[in-house]
Coordinates of C-alpha atoms in Angstrom, one line a residue:
M219 CA 9.6 11.0 13.7
V220 CA 13.2 11.8 16.5
S221 CA 12.5 15.2 17.9
D222 CA 15.2 17.9 17.6
K223 CA 15.8 17.7 21.8
R224 CA 16.1 14.0 21.4
W225 CA 19.1 14.1 18.1
E226 CA 20.8 16.5 20.1
C227 CA 20.9 14.7 23.0
L228 CA 22.2 11.2 20.7
H229 CA 24.6 12.5 18.5
P230 CA 26.9 14.1 21.2
R231 CA 26.5 11.4 24.1
C232 CA 28.0 9.0 20.6
L233 CA 30.9 12.3 20.2
A234 CA 31.7 12.0 23.6
L235 CA 31.9 8.1 23.8
Q236 CA 34.0 8.0 20.7
A237 CA 36.5 11.1 22.5
S238 CA 36.9 9.0 26.1
G239 CA 37.6 5.7 23.5
V240 CA 34.6 3.6 24.3
Y241 CA 34.5 0.2 22.0
G242 CA 32.4 0.6 19.3
F243 CA 31.6 4.4 19.0
N244 CA 34.4 5.4 15.3
D245 CA 32.7 7.2 13.2
V246 CA 31.1 4.1 10.8
D247 CA 29.9 2.7 14.0
I248 CA 28.1 5.8 15.3
R249 CA 26.3 5.7 12.1
N250 CA 25.6 2.9 11.6
N251 CA 24.2 2.3 15.0
I252 CA 22.1 5.6 13.4
I253 CA 20.8 4.1 10.5
G254 CA 19.7 0.6 12.8
M255 CA 17.8 2.8 15.1
V256 CA 15.7 4.4 12.3
I257 CA 15.2 1.8 10.1
G258 CA 14.2 -0.8 12.9
A259 CA 11.8 1.2 14.8
I260 CA 9.2 1.3 12.5
P261 CA 8.9 -3.0 11.2
T262 CA 7.9 -1.8 7.6
L263 CA 10.6 1.0 7.0
N264 CA 12.9 -2.3 8.0
K265 CA 10.3 -4.3 5.8
A266 CA 10.9 -2.5 2.6
A267 CA 14.3 -2.2 2.8
V268 CA 15.8 -6.0 2.8
Q269 CA 13.1 -6.5 0.4
A270 CA 14.1 -3.5 -2.0
L271 CA 17.8 -4.9 -0.8
D272 CA 17.1 -8.5 -2.2
R273 CA 15.5 -7.2 -5.4
L274 CA 18.9 -5.0 -6.2
L275 CA 20.6 -8.1 -5.4
D276 CA 18.3 -10.2 -7.5
R277 CA 19.4 -7.2 -10.5
P278 CA 23.0 -6.9 -11.0
D279 CA 22.4 -4.0 -13.3
A280 CA 20.2 -2.0 -11.2
L281 CA 22.0 -2.8 -8.2
E282 CA 24.9 -0.7 -10.3
K283 CA 23.0 1.8 -10.8
A284 CA 22.1 2.3 -7.5
Q285 CA 25.4 2.0 -6.4
V286 CA 27.4 4.2 -9.2
A287 CA 24.3 7.3 -8.7
A288 CA 24.7 6.8 -4.8
R289 CA 28.6 7.4 -4.8
A290 CA 27.4 10.8 -6.9
D291 CA 25.4 11.4 -4.1
D292 CA 22.3 11.3 -6.5
V293 CA 19.6 11.0 -4.5
K294 CA 16.7 11.2 -7.5
T295 CA 18.4 8.4 -8.7
V296 CA 19.1 5.9 -6.0
T297 CA 15.2 7.0 -4.3
A298 CA 13.9 6.0 -7.9
S299 CA 16.1 2.7 -7.9
L300 CA 14.4 2.0 -4.9
M301 CA 11.1 3.0 -5.5
E302 CA 11.0 0.8 -8.8
A303 CA 12.4 -2.4 -6.7
M304 CA 10.1 -1.7 -3.8
G305 CA 7.3 -2.1 -6.6
Y306 CA 8.3 -5.6 -7.6
N307 CA 7.6 -7.1 -4.2
P308 CA 5.7 -4.4 -2.0
V309 CA 5.8 -3.8 2.1
N310 CA 1.7 -4.3 1.7
P311 CA -0.3 -4.5 -1.2
L312 CA -3.5 -4.0 -0.9
I313 CA -4.0 -0.2 0.2
Y314 CA -7.8 0.4 1.5
R315 CA -8.6 3.4 0.7
Q316 CA -12.6 5.4 1.0
P317 CA -13.4 7.3 -1.1
V318 CA -15.2 10.5 -0.9
C319 CA -17.7 10.3 -3.6
C320 CA -18.8 7.9 -5.4
Y321 CA -17.8 6.3 -8.7
W322 CA -18.6 3.7 -11.1
A323 CA -16.1 1.2 -12.3
G324 CA -16.0 -1.9 -13.9
D325 CA -19.2 -3.7 -14.9
G326 CA -21.6 -2.3 -12.4
L327 CA -19.3 -1.7 -9.4
Q328 CA -20.0 1.4 -7.3
S329 CA -17.7 2.9 -5.0
H330 CA -18.7 4.8 -2.5
S331 CA -17.7 5.6 1.7
G332 CA -19.2 2.3 2.8
G333 CA -17.6 0.6 0.5
F334 CA -18.1 -2.2 -2.7
D335 CA -21.5 -2.6 -3.9
T336 CA -22.5 -5.0 -6.0
S337 CA -25.8 -5.2 -6.7
H338 CA -25.8 -2.8 -9.2
G339 CA -25.4 -5.3 -12.1

């Protein structure tokens, strides 16, 4: 996460460049560049954004629902739409978790902190 100190430095500098008339520093350009920095900073963020958008573009009804919600500042519905879209093509389809205790799952498969032991048939 960007510290407040860095943000306090970036935003006024962009506004100062805008005030001086530098090309590419209107409100929309500043917004787009900040979004680009946030999305591009971590590879999984840009991959998730592209995959969610791809899924929404494949489903016009879902895209319209997300767009209407975004225009109405309905963060809950936008978030739900994006989470549903990302579920169809997750960035990391397998998330490895190391359990803290033993348990039985399925037909004799025991999971414990060291991984899976299938020798208990």
